Short mmCIF file of N, CA, C and O in Angstrom, two decimals:
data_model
loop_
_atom_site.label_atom_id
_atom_site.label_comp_id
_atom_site.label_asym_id
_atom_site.label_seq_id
_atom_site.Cartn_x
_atom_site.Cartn_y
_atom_site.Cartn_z
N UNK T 1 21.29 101.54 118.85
CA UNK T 1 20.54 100.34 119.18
C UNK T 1 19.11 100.39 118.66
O UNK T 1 18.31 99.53 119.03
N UNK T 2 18.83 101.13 118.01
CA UNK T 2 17.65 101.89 117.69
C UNK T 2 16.33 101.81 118.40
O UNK T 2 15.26 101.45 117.90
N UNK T 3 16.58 102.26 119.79
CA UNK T 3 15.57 102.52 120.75
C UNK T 3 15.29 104.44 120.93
O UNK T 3 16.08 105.30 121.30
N UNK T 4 14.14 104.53 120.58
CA UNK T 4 13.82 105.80 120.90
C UNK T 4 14.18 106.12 122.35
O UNK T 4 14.42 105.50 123.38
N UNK T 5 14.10 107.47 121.90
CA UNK T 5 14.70 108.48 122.94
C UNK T 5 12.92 108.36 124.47
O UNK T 5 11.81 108.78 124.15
N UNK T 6 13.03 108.12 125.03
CA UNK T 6 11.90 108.32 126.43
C UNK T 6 11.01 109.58 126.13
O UNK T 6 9.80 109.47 126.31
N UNK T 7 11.39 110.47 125.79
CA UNK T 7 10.69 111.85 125.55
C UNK T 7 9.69 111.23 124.03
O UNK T 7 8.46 111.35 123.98
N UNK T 8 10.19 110.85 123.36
CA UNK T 8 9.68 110.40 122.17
C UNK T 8 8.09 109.62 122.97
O UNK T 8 7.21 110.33 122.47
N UNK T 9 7.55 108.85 123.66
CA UNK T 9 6.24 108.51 124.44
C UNK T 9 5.87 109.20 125.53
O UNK T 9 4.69 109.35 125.86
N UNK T 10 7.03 109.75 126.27
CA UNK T 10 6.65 109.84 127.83
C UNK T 10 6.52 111.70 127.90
O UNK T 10 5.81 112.05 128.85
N UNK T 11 6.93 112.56 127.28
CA UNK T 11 6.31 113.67 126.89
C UNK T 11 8.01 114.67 126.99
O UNK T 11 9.08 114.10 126.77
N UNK T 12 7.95 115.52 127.19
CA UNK T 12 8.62 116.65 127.30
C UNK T 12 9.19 116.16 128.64
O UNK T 12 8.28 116.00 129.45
N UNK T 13 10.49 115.85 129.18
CA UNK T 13 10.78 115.71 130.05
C UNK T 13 10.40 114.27 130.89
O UNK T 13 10.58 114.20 132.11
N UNK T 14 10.04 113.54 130.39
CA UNK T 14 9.37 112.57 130.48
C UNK T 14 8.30 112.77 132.09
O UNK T 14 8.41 112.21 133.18
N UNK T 15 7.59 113.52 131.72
CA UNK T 15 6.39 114.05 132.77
C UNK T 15 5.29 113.29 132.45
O UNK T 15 4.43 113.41 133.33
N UNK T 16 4.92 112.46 131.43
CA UNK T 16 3.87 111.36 131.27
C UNK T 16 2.80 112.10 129.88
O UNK T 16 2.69 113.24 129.43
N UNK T 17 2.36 111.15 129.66
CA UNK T 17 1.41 111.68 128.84
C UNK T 17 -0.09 110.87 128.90
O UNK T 17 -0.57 109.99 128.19
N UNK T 18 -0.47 111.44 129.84
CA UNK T 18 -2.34 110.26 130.28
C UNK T 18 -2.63 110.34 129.40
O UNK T 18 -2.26 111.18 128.57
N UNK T 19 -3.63 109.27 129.24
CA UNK T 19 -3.85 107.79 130.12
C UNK T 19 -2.48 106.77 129.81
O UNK T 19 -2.01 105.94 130.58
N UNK T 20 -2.03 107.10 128.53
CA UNK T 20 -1.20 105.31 127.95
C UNK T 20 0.42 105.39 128.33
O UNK T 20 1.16 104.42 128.18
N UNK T 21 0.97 106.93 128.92
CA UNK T 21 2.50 106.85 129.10
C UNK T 21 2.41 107.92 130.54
O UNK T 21 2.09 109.10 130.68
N UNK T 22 2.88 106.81 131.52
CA UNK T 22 3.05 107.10 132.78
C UNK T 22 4.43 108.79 132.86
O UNK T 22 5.46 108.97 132.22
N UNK T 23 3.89 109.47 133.69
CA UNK T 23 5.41 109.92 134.19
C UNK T 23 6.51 109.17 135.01
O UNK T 23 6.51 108.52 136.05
N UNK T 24 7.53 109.56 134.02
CA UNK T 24 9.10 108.71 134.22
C UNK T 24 10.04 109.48 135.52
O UNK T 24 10.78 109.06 136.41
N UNK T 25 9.63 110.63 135.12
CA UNK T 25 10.53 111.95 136.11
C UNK T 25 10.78 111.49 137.23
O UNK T 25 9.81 110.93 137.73
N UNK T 26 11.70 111.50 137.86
CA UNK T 26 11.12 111.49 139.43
C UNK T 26 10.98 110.42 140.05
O UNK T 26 11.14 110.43 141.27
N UNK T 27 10.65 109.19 139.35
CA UNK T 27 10.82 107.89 139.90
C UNK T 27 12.33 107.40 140.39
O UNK T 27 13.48 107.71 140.10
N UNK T 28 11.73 106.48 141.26
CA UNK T 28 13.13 105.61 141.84
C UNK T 28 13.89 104.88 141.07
O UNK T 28 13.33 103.91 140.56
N UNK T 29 15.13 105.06 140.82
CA UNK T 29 15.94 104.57 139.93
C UNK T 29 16.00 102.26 139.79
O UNK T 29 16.02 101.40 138.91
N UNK T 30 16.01 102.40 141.67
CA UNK T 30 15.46 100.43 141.60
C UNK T 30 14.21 99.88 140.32
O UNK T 30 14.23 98.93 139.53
N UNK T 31 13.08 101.13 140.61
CA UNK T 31 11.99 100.55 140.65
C UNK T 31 12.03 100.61 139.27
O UNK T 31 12.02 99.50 138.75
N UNK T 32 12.07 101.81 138.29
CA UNK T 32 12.08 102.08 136.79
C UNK T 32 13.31 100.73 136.35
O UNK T 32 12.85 99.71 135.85
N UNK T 33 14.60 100.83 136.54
CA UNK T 33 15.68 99.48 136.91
C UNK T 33 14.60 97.97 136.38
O UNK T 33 14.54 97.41 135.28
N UNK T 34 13.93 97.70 137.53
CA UNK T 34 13.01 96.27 137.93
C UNK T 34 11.72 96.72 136.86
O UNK T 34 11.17 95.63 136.73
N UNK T 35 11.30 97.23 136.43
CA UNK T 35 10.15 97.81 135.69
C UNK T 35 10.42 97.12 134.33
O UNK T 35 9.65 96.33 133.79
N UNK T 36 12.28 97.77 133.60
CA UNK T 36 12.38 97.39 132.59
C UNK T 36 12.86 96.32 132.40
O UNK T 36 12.72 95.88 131.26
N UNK T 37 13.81 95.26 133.63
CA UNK T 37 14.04 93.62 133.23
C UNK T 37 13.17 93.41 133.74
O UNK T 37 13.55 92.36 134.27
N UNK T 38 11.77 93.59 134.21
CA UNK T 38 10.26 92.84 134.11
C UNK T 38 9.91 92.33 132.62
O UNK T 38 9.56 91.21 132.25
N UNK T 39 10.18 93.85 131.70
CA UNK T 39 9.50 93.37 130.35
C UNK T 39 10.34 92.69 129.41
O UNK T 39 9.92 91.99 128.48
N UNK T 40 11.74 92.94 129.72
CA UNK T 40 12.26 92.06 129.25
C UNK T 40 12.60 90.66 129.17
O UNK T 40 13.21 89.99 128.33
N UNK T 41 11.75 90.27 130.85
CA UNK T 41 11.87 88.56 130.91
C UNK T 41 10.59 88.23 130.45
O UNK T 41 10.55 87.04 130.14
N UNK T 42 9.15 89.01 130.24
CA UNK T 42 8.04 88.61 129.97
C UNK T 42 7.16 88.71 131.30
O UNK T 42 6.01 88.26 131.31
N UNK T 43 7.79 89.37 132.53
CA UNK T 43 6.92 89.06 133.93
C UNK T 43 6.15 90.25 134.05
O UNK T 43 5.42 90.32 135.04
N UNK T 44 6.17 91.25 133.21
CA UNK T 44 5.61 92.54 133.19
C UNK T 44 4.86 92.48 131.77
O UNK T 44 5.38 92.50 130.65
N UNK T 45 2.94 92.35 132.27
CA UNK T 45 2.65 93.04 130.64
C UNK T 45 1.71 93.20 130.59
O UNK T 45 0.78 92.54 130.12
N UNK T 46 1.80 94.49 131.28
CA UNK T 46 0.82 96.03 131.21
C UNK T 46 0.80 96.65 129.79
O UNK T 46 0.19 97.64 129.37
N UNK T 47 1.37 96.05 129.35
CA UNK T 47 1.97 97.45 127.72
C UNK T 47 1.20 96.82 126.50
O UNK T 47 1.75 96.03 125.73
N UNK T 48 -0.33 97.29 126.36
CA UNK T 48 -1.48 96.76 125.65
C UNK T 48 -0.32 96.09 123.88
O UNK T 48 -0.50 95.02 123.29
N UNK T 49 0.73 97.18 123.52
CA UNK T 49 0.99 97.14 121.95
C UNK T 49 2.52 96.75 122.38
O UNK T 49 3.45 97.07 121.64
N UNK T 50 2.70 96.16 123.41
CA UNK T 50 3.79 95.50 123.68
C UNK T 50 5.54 96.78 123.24
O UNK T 50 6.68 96.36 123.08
N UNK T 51 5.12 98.20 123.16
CA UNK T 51 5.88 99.12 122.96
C UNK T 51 7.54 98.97 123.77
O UNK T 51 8.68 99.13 123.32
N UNK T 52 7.05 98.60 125.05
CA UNK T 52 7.91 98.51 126.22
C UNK T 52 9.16 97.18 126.29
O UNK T 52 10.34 97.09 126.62
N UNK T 53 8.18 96.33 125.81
CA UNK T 53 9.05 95.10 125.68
C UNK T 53 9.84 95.37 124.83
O UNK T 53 11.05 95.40 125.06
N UNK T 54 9.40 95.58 123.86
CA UNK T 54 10.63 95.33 122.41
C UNK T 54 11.72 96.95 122.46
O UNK T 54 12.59 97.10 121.60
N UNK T 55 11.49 98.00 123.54
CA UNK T 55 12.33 98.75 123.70
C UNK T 55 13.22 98.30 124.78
O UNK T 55 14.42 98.49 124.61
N UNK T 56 12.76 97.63 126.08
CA UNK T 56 13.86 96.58 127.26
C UNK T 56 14.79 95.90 126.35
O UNK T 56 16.00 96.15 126.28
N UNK T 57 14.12 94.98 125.61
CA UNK T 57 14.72 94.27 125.02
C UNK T 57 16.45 94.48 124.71
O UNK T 57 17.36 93.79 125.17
N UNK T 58 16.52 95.52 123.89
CA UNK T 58 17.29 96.43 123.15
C UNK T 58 18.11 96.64 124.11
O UNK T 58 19.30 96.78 123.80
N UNK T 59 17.64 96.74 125.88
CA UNK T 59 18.57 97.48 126.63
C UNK T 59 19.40 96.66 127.45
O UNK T 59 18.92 95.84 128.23
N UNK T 60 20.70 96.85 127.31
CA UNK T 60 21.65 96.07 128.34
C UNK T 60 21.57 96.54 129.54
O UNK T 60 20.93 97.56 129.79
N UNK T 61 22.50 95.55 130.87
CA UNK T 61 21.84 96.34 132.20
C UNK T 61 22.70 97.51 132.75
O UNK T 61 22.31 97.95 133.83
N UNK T 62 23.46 97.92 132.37
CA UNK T 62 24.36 99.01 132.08
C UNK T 62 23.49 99.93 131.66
O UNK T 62 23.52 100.97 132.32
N UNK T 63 22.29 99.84 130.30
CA UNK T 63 22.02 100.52 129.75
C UNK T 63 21.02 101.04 130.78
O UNK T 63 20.98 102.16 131.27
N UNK T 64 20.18 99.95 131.00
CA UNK T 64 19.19 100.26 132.16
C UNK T 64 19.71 100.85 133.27
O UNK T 64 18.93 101.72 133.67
N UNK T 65 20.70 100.75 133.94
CA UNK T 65 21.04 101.26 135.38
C UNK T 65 21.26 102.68 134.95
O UNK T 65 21.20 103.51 135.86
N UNK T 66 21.50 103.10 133.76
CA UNK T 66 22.12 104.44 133.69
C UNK T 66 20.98 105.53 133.26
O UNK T 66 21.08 106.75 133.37
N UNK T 67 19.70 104.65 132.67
CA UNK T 67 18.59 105.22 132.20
C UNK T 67 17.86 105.43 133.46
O UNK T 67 17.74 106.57 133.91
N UNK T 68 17.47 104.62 133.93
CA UNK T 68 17.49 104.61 135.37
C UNK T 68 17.54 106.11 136.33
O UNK T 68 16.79 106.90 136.90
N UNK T 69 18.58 105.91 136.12
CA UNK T 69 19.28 106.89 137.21
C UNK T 69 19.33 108.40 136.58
O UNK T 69 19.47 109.36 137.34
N UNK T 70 19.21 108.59 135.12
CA UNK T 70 19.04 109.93 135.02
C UNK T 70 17.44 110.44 134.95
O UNK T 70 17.02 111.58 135.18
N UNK T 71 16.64 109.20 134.56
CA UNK T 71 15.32 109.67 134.74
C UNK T 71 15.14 110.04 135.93
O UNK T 71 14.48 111.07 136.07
N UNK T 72 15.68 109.31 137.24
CA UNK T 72 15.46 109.96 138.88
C UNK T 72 16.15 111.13 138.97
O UNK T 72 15.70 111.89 139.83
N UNK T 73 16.95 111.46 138.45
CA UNK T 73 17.25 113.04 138.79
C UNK T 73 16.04 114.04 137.92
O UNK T 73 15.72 115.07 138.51
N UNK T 74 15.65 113.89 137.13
CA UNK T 74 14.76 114.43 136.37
C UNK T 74 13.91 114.92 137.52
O UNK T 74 13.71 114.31 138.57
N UNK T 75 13.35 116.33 137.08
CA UNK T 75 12.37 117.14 137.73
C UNK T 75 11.39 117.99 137.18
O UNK T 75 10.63 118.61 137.92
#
């Protein structure tokens, strides 16, 4: 689908990389879920170079629920 891999912005494990890429780890699977069909309807836009949107975009909600859910097991 050619969406980068999360580690590719969000760091090694997706543990964040301050100030511009939050840590992913560890978050609630709803909230990361609602985070990414935010940017994909346009109701979310925090993301100065619009990075975020045009990677939602890309993602079906299958894709999201499953991204989701392995970033919350992440530690």
């Amino acid at each position: 689908k050619g969406v980068p891999a999360c580690f590719a912005c969000h760091g090694p494990n997706a543990r964040g990389i301050p100030p511009a890429f939050p840590a992913l780890a560890g978050q609630n699977a709803p909230y990361l879920s609602k985070q990414l069909i935010d940017w994909q309807a346009g109701t979310r836009n925090n993301d100065p170079q619009g990075l975020m949107k045009i990677v939602a975009e890309k993602l079906s909600r299958d894709d999201i629920n499953a991204v989701s859910a392995y970033l919350e097991r992440l530690q």
